[in-house]
JSON list of N, CA and C in Angstrom, two decimals:
[
{"chain": "N", "resi": 1, "resn": "MET", "atom": "N", "xyz": [11.38, -21.63, -0.70]},
{"chain": "N", "resi": 1, "resn": "MET", "atom": "CA", "xyz": [11.61, -20.78, -0.12]},
{"chain": "N", "resi": 1, "resn": "MET", "atom": "C", "xyz": [10.74, -19.85, -1.50]},
{"chain": "N", "resi": 2, "resn": "ILE", "atom": "N", "xyz": [10.95, -19.77, -2.50]},
{"chain": "N", "resi": 2, "resn": "ILE", "atom": "CA", "xyz": [10.56, -19.19, -3.48]},
{"chain": "N", "resi": 2, "resn": "ILE", "atom": "C", "xyz": [8.90, -19.82, -4.14]},
{"chain": "N", "resi": 3, "resn": "GLU", "atom": "N", "xyz": [8.56, -21.46, -3.63]},
{"chain": "N", "resi": 3, "resn": "GLU", "atom": "CA", "xyz": [7.43, -22.09, -3.73]},
{"chain": "N", "resi": 3, "resn": "GLU", "atom": "C", "xyz": [6.86, -20.85, -2.71]},
{"chain": "N", "resi": 4, "resn": "GLU", "atom": "N", "xyz": [6.80, -21.00, -1.42]},
{"chain": "N", "resi": 4, "resn": "GLU", "atom": "CA", "xyz": [5.98, -19.88, -0.13]},
{"chain": "N", "resi": 4, "resn": "GLU", "atom": "C", "xyz": [5.82, -19.11, -0.30]},
{"chain": "N", "resi": 5, "resn": "VAL", "atom": "N", "xyz": [6.46, -17.82, -1.32]},
{"chain": "N", "resi": 5, "resn": "VAL", "atom": "CA", "xyz": [6.12, -16.92, -1.91]},
{"chain": "N", "resi": 5, "resn": "VAL", "atom": "C", "xyz": [5.86, -16.52, -2.89]},
{"chain": "N", "resi": 6, "resn": "LEU", "atom": "N", "xyz": [5.43, -17.42, -4.11]},
{"chain": "N", "resi": 6, "resn": "LEU", "atom": "CA", "xyz": [5.07, -17.18, -5.20]},
{"chain": "N", "resi": 6, "resn": "LEU", "atom": "C", "xyz": [4.04, -18.03, -5.76]},
{"chain": "N", "resi": 7, "resn": "GLY", "atom": "N", "xyz": [3.57, -18.90, -4.77]},
{"chain": "N", "resi": 7, "resn": "GLY", "atom": "CA", "xyz": [2.19, -20.21, -4.38]},
{"chain": "N", "resi": 7, "resn": "GLY", "atom": "C", "xyz": [1.38, -19.38, -4.60]},
{"chain": "N", "resi": 8, "resn": "SER", "atom": "N", "xyz": [1.14, -18.05, -5.92]},
{"chain": "N", "resi": 8, "resn": "SER", "atom": "CA", "xyz": [-0.40, -18.26, -6.01]},
{"chain": "N", "resi": 8, "resn": "SER", "atom": "C", "xyz": [-0.41, -16.98, -7.20]},
{"chain": "N", "resi": 9, "resn": "ARG", "atom": "N", "xyz": [-1.31, -16.86, -7.63]},
{"chain": "N", "resi": 9, "resn": "ARG", "atom": "CA", "xyz": [-1.44, -16.62, -8.63]},
{"chain": "N", "resi": 9, "resn": "ARG", "atom": "C", "xyz": [-1.45, -14.49, -8.67]},
{"chain": "N", "resi": 10, "resn": "SER", "atom": "N", "xyz": [-1.66, -14.37, -7.50]},
{"chain": "N", "resi": 10, "resn": "SER", "atom": "CA", "xyz": [-1.86, -12.82, -6.97]},
{"chain": "N", "resi": 10, "resn": "SER", "atom": "C", "xyz": [-0.80, -12.31, -6.79]},
{"chain": "N", "resi": 11, "resn": "LYS", "atom": "N", "xyz": [0.07, -13.53, -5.85]},
{"chain": "N", "resi": 11, "resn": "LYS", "atom": "CA", "xyz": [1.51, -13.22, -5.62]},
{"chain": "N", "resi": 11, "resn": "LYS", "atom": "C", "xyz": [2.19, -12.96, -6.75]},
{"chain": "N", "resi": 12, "resn": "VAL", "atom": "N", "xyz": [1.80, -13.88, -7.69]},
{"chain": "N", "resi": 12, "resn": "VAL", "atom": "CA", "xyz": [2.89, -13.52, -9.18]},
{"chain": "N", "resi": 12, "resn": "VAL", "atom": "C", "xyz": [2.67, -12.01, -9.61]},
{"chain": "N", "resi": 13, "resn": "LYS", "atom": "N", "xyz": [1.33, -11.70, -10.01]},
{"chain": "N", "resi": 13, "resn": "LYS", "atom": "CA", "xyz": [0.88, -10.84, -10.36]},
{"chain": "N", "resi": 13, "resn": "LYS", "atom": "C", "xyz": [1.99, -9.62, -10.16]},
{"chain": "N", "resi": 14, "resn": "VAL", "atom": "N", "xyz": [1.93, -9.47, -8.38]},
{"chain": "N", "resi": 14, "resn": "VAL", "atom": "CA", "xyz": [2.06, -8.26, -7.42]},
{"chain": "N", "resi": 14, "resn": "VAL", "atom": "C", "xyz": [3.75, -8.59, -7.45]},
{"chain": "N", "resi": 15, "resn": "ALA", "atom": "N", "xyz": [4.08, -9.47, -7.80]},
{"chain": "N", "resi": 15, "resn": "ALA", "atom": "CA", "xyz": [5.54, -10.06, -7.84]},
{"chain": "N", "resi": 15, "resn": "ALA", "atom": "C", "xyz": [6.05, -9.61, -8.92]},
{"chain": "N", "resi": 16, "resn": "ARG", "atom": "N", "xyz": [5.32, -9.76, -10.05]},
{"chain": "N", "resi": 16, "resn": "ARG", "atom": "CA", "xyz": [5.98, -9.31, -11.84]},
{"chain": "N", "resi": 16, "resn": "ARG", "atom": "C", "xyz": [5.69, -7.84, -11.50]},
{"chain": "N", "resi": 17, "resn": "ARG", "atom": "N", "xyz": [5.44, -7.13, -10.77]},
{"chain": "N", "resi": 17, "resn": "ARG", "atom": "CA", "xyz": [4.34, -5.18, -11.11]},
{"chain": "N", "resi": 17, "resn": "ARG", "atom": "C", "xyz": [5.65, -4.93, -10.55]},
{"chain": "N", "resi": 18, "resn": "LEU", "atom": "N", "xyz": [6.53, -4.97, -9.54]},
{"chain": "N", "resi": 18, "resn": "LEU", "atom": "CA", "xyz": [7.22, -4.73, -8.33]},
{"chain": "N", "resi": 18, "resn": "LEU", "atom": "C", "xyz": [8.64, -4.50, -9.25]},
{"chain": "N", "resi": 19, "resn": "ALA", "atom": "N", "xyz": [8.49, -5.93, -9.91]},
{"chain": "N", "resi": 19, "resn": "ALA", "atom": "CA", "xyz": [10.59, -6.48, -10.43]},
{"chain": "N", "resi": 19, "resn": "ALA", "atom": "C", "xyz": [10.85, -5.25, -11.24]},
{"chain": "N", "resi": 20, "resn": "ALA", "atom": "N", "xyz": [9.43, -5.06, -12.20]},
{"chain": "N", "resi": 20, "resn": "ALA", "atom": "CA", "xyz": [9.55, -3.93, -13.16]},
{"chain": "N", "resi": 20, "resn": "ALA", "atom": "C", "xyz": [9.98, -2.65, -12.63]},
{"chain": "N", "resi": 21, "resn": "SER", "atom": "N", "xyz": [9.63, -2.31, -12.16]},
{"chain": "N", "resi": 21, "resn": "SER", "atom": "CA", "xyz": [10.17, -1.42, -10.88]},
{"chain": "N", "resi": 21, "resn": "SER", "atom": "C", "xyz": [11.13, -0.76, -10.84]},
{"chain": "N", "resi": 22, "resn": "ASP", "atom": "N", "xyz": [11.82, 0.10, -10.77]},
{"chain": "N", "resi": 22, "resn": "ASP", "atom": "CA", "xyz": [13.35, 0.67, -9.77]},
{"chain": "N", "resi": 22, "resn": "ASP", "atom": "C", "xyz": [12.61, 1.31, -8.84]},
{"chain": "N", "resi": 23, "resn": "ASP", "atom": "N", "xyz": [11.93, 2.06, -9.34]},
{"chain": "N", "resi": 23, "resn": "ASP", "atom": "CA", "xyz": [11.34, 2.90, -8.12]},
{"chain": "N", "resi": 23, "resn": "ASP", "atom": "C", "xyz": [10.20, 3.11, -7.36]},
{"chain": "N", "resi": 24, "resn": "TRP", "atom": "N", "xyz": [10.38, 3.66, -5.96]},
{"chain": "N", "resi": 24, "resn": "TRP", "atom": "CA", "xyz": [9.34, 3.63, -5.24]},
{"chain": "N", "resi": 24, "resn": "TRP", "atom": "C", "xyz": [8.11, 4.54, -5.85]},
{"chain": "N", "resi": 25, "resn": "CYS", "atom": "N", "xyz": [7.61, 4.41, -6.56]},
{"chain": "N", "resi": 25, "resn": "CYS", "atom": "CA", "xyz": [6.44, 4.02, -7.10]},
{"chain": "N", "resi": 25, "resn": "CYS", "atom": "C", "xyz": [5.16, 3.45, -6.36]},
{"chain": "N", "resi": 26, "resn": "PHE", "atom": "N", "xyz": [5.11, 2.66, -6.05]},
{"chain": "N", "resi": 26, "resn": "PHE", "atom": "CA", "xyz": [4.04, 1.96, -4.89]},
{"chain": "N", "resi": 26, "resn": "PHE", "atom": "C", "xyz": [3.95, 2.16, -4.17]},
{"chain": "N", "resi": 27, "resn": "ASN", "atom": "N", "xyz": [2.34, 2.33, -3.74]},
{"chain": "N", "resi": 27, "resn": "ASN", "atom": "CA", "xyz": [1.26, 2.38, -2.95]},
{"chain": "N", "resi": 27, "resn": "ASN", "atom": "C", "xyz": [-0.15, 0.85, -2.69]},
{"chain": "N", "resi": 28, "resn": "LEU", "atom": "N", "xyz": [-0.28, 0.75, -1.66]},
{"chain": "N", "resi": 28, "resn": "LEU", "atom": "CA", "xyz": [-1.69, 0.01, -2.48]},
{"chain": "N", "resi": 28, "resn": "LEU", "atom": "C", "xyz": [-2.11, 0.15, -3.55]},
{"chain": "N", "resi": 29, "resn": "SER", "atom": "N", "xyz": [-2.95, 1.36, -3.19]},
{"chain": "N", "resi": 29, "resn": "SER", "atom": "CA", "xyz": [-4.14, 1.86, -3.97]},
{"chain": "N", "resi": 29, "resn": "SER", "atom": "C", "xyz": [-3.34, 1.60, -5.72]},
{"chain": "N", "resi": 30, "resn": "GLU", "atom": "N", "xyz": [-2.31, 1.85, -6.10]},
{"chain": "N", "resi": 30, "resn": "GLU", "atom": "CA", "xyz": [-1.42, 2.02, -7.25]},
{"chain": "N", "resi": 30, "resn": "GLU", "atom": "C", "xyz": [-1.57, 0.65, -8.07]},
{"chain": "N", "resi": 31, "resn": "LEU", "atom": "N", "xyz": [-1.00, 0.25, -7.34]},
{"chain": "N", "resi": 31, "resn": "LEU", "atom": "CA", "xyz": [-0.76, -1.25, -7.03]},
{"chain": "N", "resi": 31, "resn": "LEU", "atom": "C", "xyz": [-1.94, -1.88, -7.19]},
{"chain": "N", "resi": 32, "resn": "GLY", "atom": "N", "xyz": [-2.95, -1.85, -6.73]},
{"chain": "N", "resi": 32, "resn": "GLY", "atom": "CA", "xyz": [-4.35, -2.96, -6.69]},
{"chain": "N", "resi": 32, "resn": "GLY", "atom": "C", "xyz": [-5.02, -2.40, -8.22]},
{"chain": "N", "resi": 33, "resn": "LYS", "atom": "N", "xyz": [-4.57, -1.15, -8.64]},
{"chain": "N", "resi": 33, "resn": "LYS", "atom": "CA", "xyz": [-5.12, -0.58, -10.24]},
{"chain": "N", "resi": 33, "resn": "LYS", "atom": "C", "xyz": [-4.00, -1.62, -11.31]},
{"chain": "N", "resi": 34, "resn": "GLU", "atom": "N", "xyz": [-3.16, -1.18, -11.23]},
{"chain": "N", "resi": 34, "resn": "GLU", "atom": "CA", "xyz": [-2.49, -1.85, -12.14]},
{"chain": "N", "resi": 34, "resn": "GLU", "atom": "C", "xyz": [-2.58, -3.84, -12.34]},
{"chain": "N", "resi": 35, "resn": "THR", "atom": "N", "xyz": [-2.87, -4.24, -10.88]},
{"chain": "N", "resi": 35, "resn": "THR", "atom": "CA", "xyz": [-3.00, -5.75, -10.98]},
{"chain": "N", "resi": 35, "resn": "THR", "atom": "C", "xyz": [-3.86, -6.61, -10.50]},
{"chain": "N", "resi": 36, "resn": "GLY", "atom": "N", "xyz": [-5.04, -5.39, -10.36]},
{"chain": "N", "resi": 36, "resn": "GLY", "atom": "CA", "xyz": [-6.20, -5.68, -10.90]},
{"chain": "N", "resi": 36, "resn": "GLY", "atom": "C", "xyz": [-6.59, -6.31, -9.73]},
{"chain": "N", "resi": 37, "resn": "LEU", "atom": "N", "xyz": [-6.01, -6.19, -9.20]},
{"chain": "N", "resi": 37, "resn": "LEU", "atom": "CA", "xyz": [-6.51, -6.96, -7.31]},
{"chain": "N", "resi": 37, "resn": "LEU", "atom": "C", "xyz": [-6.89, -5.87, -6.61]},
{"chain": "N", "resi": 38, "resn": "ASN", "atom": "N", "xyz": [-7.66, -6.14, -5.63]},
{"chain": "N", "resi": 38, "resn": "ASN", "atom": "CA", "xyz": [-8.45, -5.59, -4.50]},
{"chain": "N", "resi": 38, "resn": "ASN", "atom": "C", "xyz": [-7.20, -5.38, -3.28]},
{"chain": "N", "resi": 39, "resn": "LYS", "atom": "N", "xyz": [-7.14, -3.80, -2.56]},
{"chain": "N", "resi": 39, "resn": "LYS", "atom": "CA", "xyz": [-6.15, -3.87, -1.95]},
{"chain": "N", "resi": 39, "resn": "LYS", "atom": "C", "xyz": [-6.36, -4.17, -0.90]},
{"chain": "N", "resi": 40, "resn": "GLY", "atom": "N", "xyz": [-7.28, -5.44, -0.20]},
{"chain": "N", "resi": 40, "resn": "GLY", "atom": "CA", "xyz": [-6.54, -6.77, 1.11]},
{"chain": "N", "resi": 40, "resn": "GLY", "atom": "C", "xyz": [-6.21, -7.40, 0.68]},
{"chain": "N", "resi": 41, "resn": "SER", "atom": "N", "xyz": [-6.29, -7.89, -0.58]},
{"chain": "N", "resi": 41, "resn": "SER", "atom": "CA", "xyz": [-5.40, -9.03, -0.64]},
{"chain": "N", "resi": 41, "resn": "SER", "atom": "C", "xyz": [-4.08, -8.37, -1.27]},
{"chain": "N", "resi": 42, "resn": "ILE", "atom": "N", "xyz": [-3.49, -7.17, -1.77]},
{"chain": "N", "resi": 42, "resn": "ILE", "atom": "CA", "xyz": [-2.17, -6.91, -1.78]},
{"chain": "N", "resi": 42, "resn": "ILE", "atom": "C", "xyz": [-1.55, -6.38, -0.24]},
{"chain": "N", "resi": 43, "resn": "SER", "atom": "N", "xyz": [-2.58, -5.57, 0.28]},
{"chain": "N", "resi": 43, "resn": "SER", "atom": "CA", "xyz": [-1.85, -6.03, 1.73]},
{"chain": "N", "resi": 43, "resn": "SER", "atom": "C", "xyz": [-1.48, -6.67, 2.49]},
{"chain": "N", "resi": 44, "resn": "LYS", "atom": "N", "xyz": [-1.59, -7.92, 2.21]},
{"chain": "N", "resi": 44, "resn": "LYS", "atom": "CA", "xyz": [-1.79, -9.51, 2.97]},
{"chain": "N", "resi": 44, "resn": "LYS", "atom": "C", "xyz": [-0.40, -9.86, 2.10]},
{"chain": "N", "resi": 45, "resn": "ILE", "atom": "N", "xyz": [-0.49, -9.82, 1.09]},
{"chain": "N", "resi": 45, "resn": "ILE", "atom": "CA", "xyz": [0.52, -10.15, 0.52]},
{"chain": "N", "resi": 45, "resn": "ILE", "atom": "C", "xyz": [2.18, -9.16, 0.60]},
{"chain": "N", "resi": 46, "resn": "ILE", "atom": "N", "xyz": [1.79, -8.02, 0.35]},
{"chain": "N", "resi": 46, "resn": "ILE", "atom": "CA", "xyz": [3.17, -6.92, 0.98]},
{"chain": "N", "resi": 46, "resn": "ILE", "atom": "C", "xyz": [3.77, -7.41, 2.16]},
{"chain": "N", "resi": 47, "resn": "GLN", "atom": "N", "xyz": [2.67, -7.57, 3.63]},
{"chain": "N", "resi": 47, "resn": "GLN", "atom": "CA", "xyz": [3.09, -7.84, 4.60]},
{"chain": "N", "resi": 47, "resn": "GLN", "atom": "C", "xyz": [4.16, -8.86, 4.82]},
{"chain": "N", "resi": 48, "resn": "GLU", "atom": "N", "xyz": [2.89, -10.30, 4.10]},
{"chain": "N", "resi": 48, "resn": "GLU", "atom": "CA", "xyz": [4.13, -11.93, 3.78]},
{"chain": "N", "resi": 48, "resn": "GLU", "atom": "C", "xyz": [5.51, -11.12, 2.66]},
{"chain": "N", "resi": 49, "resn": "PHE", "atom": "N", "xyz": [5.12, -10.80, 1.94]},
{"chain": "N", "resi": 49, "resn": "PHE", "atom": "CA", "xyz": [6.67, -9.88, 1.06]},
{"chain": "N", "resi": 49, "resn": "PHE", "atom": "C", "xyz": [7.46, -9.22, 2.76]},
{"chain": "N", "resi": 50, "resn": "GLU", "atom": "N", "xyz": [7.50, -8.36, 3.48]},
{"chain": "N", "resi": 50, "resn": "GLU", "atom": "CA", "xyz": [7.60, -7.26, 3.43]},
{"chain": "N", "resi": 50, "resn": "GLU", "atom": "C", "xyz": [8.66, -9.00, 4.88]},
{"chain": "N", "resi": 51, "resn": "ALA", "atom": "N", "xyz": [7.57, -9.79, 5.50]},
{"chain": "N", "resi": 51, "resn": "ALA", "atom": "CA", "xyz": [8.18, -10.46, 6.91]},
{"chain": "N", "resi": 51, "resn": "ALA", "atom": "C", "xyz": [9.00, -11.22, 6.44]},
{"chain": "N", "resi": 52, "resn": "LYS", "atom": "N", "xyz": [9.25, -11.50, 5.26]},
{"chain": "N", "resi": 52, "resn": "LYS", "atom": "CA", "xyz": [10.09, -12.23, 4.67]},
{"chain": "N", "resi": 52, "resn": "LYS", "atom": "C", "xyz": [11.26, -11.56, 3.11]},
{"chain": "N", "resi": 53, "resn": "GLY", "atom": "N", "xyz": [12.08, -10.54, 4.14]},
{"chain": "N", "resi": 53, "resn": "GLY", "atom": "CA", "xyz": [12.53, -9.75, 3.85]},
{"chain": "N", "resi": 53, "resn": "GLY", "atom": "C", "xyz": [13.39, -10.18, 2.26]},
{"chain": "N", "resi": 54, "resn": "PHE", "atom": "N", "xyz": [12.19, -9.36, 1.41]},
{"chain": "N", "resi": 54, "resn": "PHE", "atom": "CA", "xyz": [11.98, -9.07, -0.07]},
{"chain": "N", "resi": 54, "resn": "PHE", "atom": "C", "xyz": [11.77, -7.83, -0.05]},
{"chain": "N", "resi": 55, "resn": "LEU", "atom": "N", "xyz": [11.06, -6.96, 0.44]},
{"chain": "N", "resi": 55, "resn": "LEU", "atom": "CA", "xyz": [11.49, -5.57, 0.51]},
{"chain": "N", "resi": 55, "resn": "LEU", "atom": "C", "xyz": [11.66, -4.36, 1.35]},
{"chain": "N", "resi": 56, "resn": "ASP", "atom": "N", "xyz": [11.99, -3.42, 0.43]},
{"chain": "N", "resi": 56, "resn": "ASP", "atom": "CA", "xyz": [12.11, -1.79, 1.08]},
{"chain": "N", "resi": 56, "resn": "ASP", "atom": "C", "xyz": [10.86, -0.97, 1.63]},
{"chain": "N", "resi": 57, "resn": "VAL", "atom": "N", "xyz": [10.86, -0.62, 2.46]},
{"chain": "N", "resi": 57, "resn": "VAL", "atom": "CA", "xyz": [9.43, -0.01, 2.78]},
{"chain": "N", "resi": 57, "resn": "VAL", "atom": "C", "xyz": [9.73, 1.25, 3.64]},
{"chain": "N", "resi": 58, "resn": "LYS", "atom": "N", "xyz": [8.97, 2.30, 2.48]},
{"chain": "N", "resi": 58, "resn": "LYS", "atom": "CA", "xyz": [9.53, 3.85, 3.49]},
{"chain": "N", "resi": 58, "resn": "LYS", "atom": "C", "xyz": [7.84, 4.64, 3.58]},
{"chain": "N", "resi": 59, "resn": "HIS", "atom": "N", "xyz": [7.80, 5.25, 4.33]},
{"chain": "N", "resi": 59, "resn": "HIS", "atom": "CA", "xyz": [6.89, 6.14, 4.99]},
{"chain": "N", "resi": 59, "resn": "HIS", "atom": "C", "xyz": [6.55, 6.87, 3.84]},
{"chain": "N", "resi": 60, "resn": "SER", "atom": "N", "xyz": [5.76, 7.60, 2.80]},
{"chain": "N", "resi": 60, "resn": "SER", "atom": "CA", "xyz": [5.61, 8.83, 2.08]},
{"chain": "N", "resi": 60, "resn": "SER", "atom": "C", "xyz": [4.41, 9.77, 3.21]},
{"chain": "N", "resi": 61, "resn": "GLY", "atom": "N", "xyz": [4.53, 10.55, 4.11]},
{"chain": "N", "resi": 61, "resn": "GLY", "atom": "CA", "xyz": [3.28, 11.08, 4.91]},
{"chain": "N", "resi": 61, "resn": "GLY", "atom": "C", "xyz": [2.56, 9.53, 5.05]},
{"chain": "N", "resi": 62, "resn": "LYS", "atom": "N", "xyz": [1.10, 9.84, 4.81]},
{"chain": "N", "resi": 62, "resn": "LYS", "atom": "CA", "xyz": [0.30, 9.29, 5.36]},
{"chain": "N", "resi": 62, "resn": "LYS", "atom": "C", "xyz": [0.20, 7.77, 4.48]},
{"chain": "N", "resi": 63, "resn": "LEU", "atom": "N", "xyz": [1.05, 7.43, 2.77]},
{"chain": "N", "resi": 63, "resn": "LEU", "atom": "CA", "xyz": [1.35, 6.27, 2.36]},
{"chain": "N", "resi": 63, "resn": "LEU", "atom": "C", "xyz": [2.39, 5.43, 2.74]},
{"chain": "N", "resi": 64, "resn": "LEU", "atom": "N", "xyz": [2.28, 4.32, 2.61]},
{"chain": "N", "resi": 64, "resn": "LEU", "atom": "CA", "xyz": [3.65, 3.52, 2.90]},
{"chain": "N", "resi": 64, "resn": "LEU", "atom": "C", "xyz": [3.62, 2.59, 1.35]},
{"chain": "N", "resi": 65, "resn": "MET", "atom": "N", "xyz": [5.04, 3.31, 0.85]},
{"chain": "N", "resi": 65, "resn": "MET", "atom": "CA", "xyz": [5.53, 3.20, 0.13]},
{"chain": "N", "resi": 65, "resn": "MET", "atom": "C", "xyz": [6.48, 1.69, -0.04]},
{"chain": "N", "resi": 66, "resn": "PHE", "atom": "N", "xyz": [6.55, 0.94, -1.34]},
{"chain": "N", "resi": 66, "resn": "PHE", "atom": "CA", "xyz": [7.59, -0.22, -1.38]},
{"chain": "N", "resi": 66, "resn": "PHE", "atom": "C", "xyz": [8.15, -0.47, -2.45]},
{"chain": "N", "resi": 67, "resn": "LYS", "atom": "N", "xyz": [9.35, -1.00, -2.74]},
{"chain": "N", "resi": 67, "resn": "LYS", "atom": "CA", "xyz": [9.33, -2.35, -3.51]},
{"chain": "N", "resi": 67, "resn": "LYS", "atom": "C", "xyz": [10.89, -3.34, -3.30]},
{"chain": "N", "resi": 68, "resn": "LEU", "atom": "N", "xyz": [10.30, -4.43, -4.05]},
{"chain": "N", "resi": 68, "resn": "LEU", "atom": "CA", "xyz": [11.88, -5.07, -3.90]},
{"chain": "N", "resi": 68, "resn": "LEU", "atom": "C", "xyz": [12.97, -4.77, -3.71]},
{"chain": "N", "resi": 69, "resn": "LYS", "atom": "N", "xyz": [13.69, -5.38, -2.98]},
{"chain": "N", "resi": 69, "resn": "LYS", "atom": "CA", "xyz": [14.99, -4.70, -2.67]},
{"chain": "N", "resi": 69, "resn": "LYS", "atom": "C", "xyz": [15.86, -5.48, -4.05]},
{"chain": "N", "resi": 70, "resn": "LYS", "atom": "N", "xyz": [16.44, -5.30, -4.24]},
{"chain": "N", "resi": 70, "resn": "LYS", "atom": "CA", "xyz": [17.40, -4.60, -5.12]},
{"chain": "N", "resi": 70, "resn": "LYS", "atom": "C", "xyz": [17.52, -6.52, -5.50]},
{"chain": "N", "resi": 71, "resn": "HIS", "atom": "N", "xyz": [18.58, -7.01, -4.72]},
{"chain": "N", "resi": 71, "resn": "HIS", "atom": "CA", "xyz": [18.83, -8.81, -5.43]},
{"chain": "N", "resi": 71, "resn": "HIS", "atom": "C", "xyz": [17.76, -9.02, -5.96]},
{"chain": "N", "resi": 72, "resn": "HIS", "atom": "N", "xyz": [16.07, -9.65, -4.66]},
{"chain": "N", "resi": 72, "resn": "HIS", "atom": "CA", "xyz": [15.28, -10.04, -5.03]},
{"chain": "N", "resi": 72, "resn": "HIS", "atom": "C", "xyz": [14.59, -9.36, -6.78]},
{"chain": "N", "resi": 73, "resn": "GLN", "atom": "N", "xyz": [14.67, -8.31, -6.92]},
{"chain": "N", "resi": 73, "resn": "GLN", "atom": "CA", "xyz": [14.25, -7.35, -7.97]},
{"chain": "N", "resi": 73, "resn": "GLN", "atom": "C", "xyz": [14.74, -8.04, -9.60]},
{"chain": "N", "resi": 74, "resn": "GLU", "atom": "N", "xyz": [16.45, -8.48, -9.05]},
{"chain": "N", "resi": 74, "resn": "GLU", "atom": "CA", "xyz": [17.50, -8.85, -10.27]},
{"chain": "N", "resi": 74, "resn": "GLU", "atom": "C", "xyz": [16.85, -10.02, -10.49]},
{"chain": "N", "resi": 75, "resn": "ALA", "atom": "N", "xyz": [16.34, -10.91, -9.21]},
{"chain": "N", "resi": 75, "resn": "ALA", "atom": "CA", "xyz": [16.54, -12.29, -9.43]},
{"chain": "N", "resi": 75, "resn": "ALA", "atom": "C", "xyz": [15.13, -12.85, -10.53]},
{"chain": "N", "resi": 76, "resn": "LEU", "atom": "N", "xyz": [14.12, -12.02, -9.82]},
{"chain": "N", "resi": 76, "resn": "LEU", "atom": "CA", "xyz": [12.62, -11.78, -10.03]},
{"chain": "N", "resi": 76, "resn": "LEU", "atom": "C", "xyz": [12.84, -11.60, -11.25]},
{"chain": "N", "resi": 77, "resn": "LYS", "atom": "N", "xyz": [13.36, -9.99, -12.15]},
{"chain": "N", "resi": 77, "resn": "LYS", "atom": "CA", "xyz": [13.48, -10.12, -13.58]},
{"chain": "N", "resi": 77, "resn": "LYS", "atom": "C", "xyz": [14.02, -11.64, -14.57]},
{"chain": "N", "resi": 78, "resn": "LYS", "atom": "N", "xyz": [14.83, -12.06, -13.51]},
{"chain": "N", "resi": 78, "resn": "LYS", "atom": "CA", "xyz": [15.10, -13.56, -14.44]},
{"chain": "N", "resi": 78, "resn": "LYS", "atom": "C", "xyz": [14.21, -14.17, -14.40]},
{"chain": "N", "resi": 79, "resn": "ILE", "atom": "N", "xyz": [13.48, -14.92, -13.25]},
{"chain": "N", "resi": 79, "resn": "ILE", "atom": "CA", "xyz": [12.65, -15.86, -13.59]},
{"chain": "N", "resi": 79, "resn": "ILE", "atom": "C", "xyz": [11.74, -15.43, -14.59]},
{"chain": "N", "resi": 80, "resn": "PHE", "atom": "N", "xyz": [11.51, -14.76, -14.81]},
{"chain": "N", "resi": 80, "resn": "PHE", "atom": "CA", "xyz": [10.20, -13.78, -15.90]},
{"chain": "N", "resi": 80, "resn": "PHE", "atom": "C", "xyz": [10.89, -14.06, -17.19]},
{"chain": "N", "resi": 81, "resn": "GLU", "atom": "N", "xyz": [11.64, -13.50, -17.30]},
{"chain": "N", "resi": 81, "resn": "GLU", "atom": "CA", "xyz": [12.48, -13.60, -18.35]},
{"chain": "N", "resi": 81, "resn": "GLU", "atom": "C", "xyz": [12.54, -14.08, -18.98]},
{"chain": "N", "resi": 82, "resn": "ILE", "atom": "N", "xyz": [12.83, -16.19, -18.02]},
{"chain": "N", "resi": 82, "resn": "ILE", "atom": "CA", "xyz": [12.59, -17.02, -18.83]},
{"chain": "N", "resi": 82, "resn": "ILE", "atom": "C", "xyz": [11.54, -17.86, -18.65]},
{"chain": "N", "resi": 83, "resn": "GLU", "atom": "N", "xyz": [10.88, -17.33, -18.05]},
{"chain": "N", "resi": 83, "resn": "GLU", "atom": "CA", "xyz": [9.24, -17.38, -17.90]},
{"chain": "N", "resi": 83, "resn": "GLU", "atom": "C", "xyz": [8.77, -17.16, -19.55]},
{"chain": "N", "resi": 84, "resn": "LYS", "atom": "N", "xyz": [8.87, -15.77, -20.35]},
{"chain": "N", "resi": 84, "resn": "LYS", "atom": "CA", "xyz": [8.34, -15.38, -21.22]},
{"chain": "N", "resi": 84, "resn": "LYS", "atom": "C", "xyz": [9.01, -16.17, -22.83]},
{"chain": "N", "resi": 85, "resn": "GLY", "atom": "N", "xyz": [9.96, -16.74, -22.04]},
{"chain": "N", "resi": 85, "resn": "GLY", "atom": "CA", "xyz": [10.62, -17.49, -22.99]},
{"chain": "N", "resi": 85, "resn": "GLY", "atom": "C", "xyz": [9.79, -19.10, -23.71]},
{"chain": "N", "resi": 86, "resn": "TRP", "atom": "N", "xyz": [8.96, -19.65, -22.49]},
{"chain": "N", "resi": 86, "resn": "TRP", "atom": "CA", "xyz": [8.57, -20.83, -22.66]},
{"chain": "N", "resi": 86, "resn": "TRP", "atom": "C", "xyz": [7.56, -20.31, -22.90]},
{"chain": "N", "resi": 87, "resn": "ARG", "atom": "N", "xyz": [6.68, -19.00, -22.88]},
{"chain": "N", "resi": 87, "resn": "ARG", "atom": "CA", "xyz": [5.81, -18.72, -24.10]},
{"chain": "N", "resi": 87, "resn": "ARG", "atom": "C", "xyz": [5.61, -18.48, -25.13]},
{"chain": "N", "resi": 88, "resn": "GLU", "atom": "N", "xyz": [6.68, -18.36, -25.45]},
{"chain": "N", "resi": 88, "resn": "GLU", "atom": "CA", "xyz": [6.73, -18.21, -26.69]},
{"chain": "N", "resi": 88, "resn": "GLU", "atom": "C", "xyz": [7.59, -19.33, -27.64]}
]
């Protein structure tokens, strides 16, 4: 399952950024600025993550806000910490 979700660098960038935050601070534009990806690519990734049940999503006015579900966030944080150790 993780291979399907994080099978591209773009997906890893989005997952890494979402895993780093506990807040409802992301919409497509903000995530695009922080990852360097265009809104179309991020939109597809977010739709895929949502379909697989990895995200909590809410509407804030016209904005669609999202964050990783807590248990997925914790798992990804561990994975990214291990990865960081490999690079050092």
